[in-house]
Phi, psi and omega in degrees: 000136185269137177297142179096339177291134183286168167255154186254149174219117176251125178252115178267088180198156180302131181304329180296329178289324181298322180286332185267333185262120186288340189307304186290332176296317179289322178299313180295321178300321178295319177296312183300320184301314181284320180298324182299329178292344181243024176059040177231167180212178179255129171264109185259135177224129180250126181228174183261341185222161175292332177297318177291327177297313180296321177299322178295319178300316181296320179295316179296319181293317181298323183260005180050048184276336180225156177272333181196171179226159171259128179256121182240161175054058177297142181250170185296315179248065189272118179268352186298317179302319179295321178297317180297321176295319181300318184268001175073032181257112181298151183215154168239131180269130171267099184127211184295132184290163177226113181061226181261014177291129179303146183214152169248111189269153173242152182261078179291327181296311181298322180293318178298317179300319180294318179298314180294319180299320179298313180292324179295320178297332179275001175090011181282133178236343175251093186245131178241164177222134170259108189267172167280185180303134184288347177288341182282136182298318183291333174295316181292324177297316178296319180296314179298318179295324179297312180295320179296317182294322185273339178297322181294337178259011180057040178244136178253108182283162173247129180238125174245139183275124174250187181230021180076000184270160175301318183298316182290325178299315180292312184297314184287329175296315178299319178299317180294318184285344178268002177290155176300328179239072185297151179292156172263354178208144178228135174252133181248144183279353170206169185289324182296316178293325180295314179295319178294322177296321177300315178297318180295320179297317178298317181299331180271006178079018181272130179277121177247118013257012184299314179261335189214130175258144182229140173230134178241146174280156172065079178304136180208173180298327180295328176289318181290331183267354178295163180233107357286161179300141185281135165293137186223160164263108190264115175254136177285086186293324178298316178295323176303312178297319179296321179296320177297317179298321179298319177293322178299316181297318177296321182295311185286340177277355173087004180266182176293146180257120182293149174284129182231144176230136175282138178304147180300139175300140182248149181285130174245097181291131176225219191269008182248011173233138182202168177305145180298142178292140178265003181290000000 
């Protein structure tokens, strides 16, 4: 593998989300920072479908444009790992591993448990979650962890599927609050849906955190600048990207790739969580 050849990252998601959602910008910055020290960079391509993503991999492999790729957002019936093996394009998975493909894992189970424990200590028993797409493996892991954590407390959560967008965060929050038995707490799978949910709750006259507590995944400046500031599950996304870059460098150099895990997201209490209302 030649020094200076980039590594590839294809994101199959609407381009408008990439500009609005801070996660991938920080993730890419972490990868770039470490790769730059080794005279490498990231070749980024944004597409709308996994079919277009696979076409990009084939094009890159045919033209030897990248030495390896980062595979993100693995799905339940994911054909991408098999395609990458078929075309001989090395990969590092960001998230749950697939076969013997190197991966940098995240602890979604531990983070969900911490979020639920925080809300339970505050007396919340009607807890809902606005999730990411259910086809994603990490979404299903979080959902299973949520049900397991709440089953021990004899609580039955409500989970609605979102798509990480501002629109889905607002719409699903309104749906939850218009139920006959609205939740006293909602967990969101990303910051954009959480901030939009906060706005929707305010529009409906709901007092946050007096009537409703909110927790959002992926701490970002938009969470800190919200009014009130959002309580979050904070993952060091920059470090996550650096860890992926370290595995990529080991992979393209032909040596063994160390097993790496991103530290568990930690709870950052702010102004959107409080004891459950007794009204």
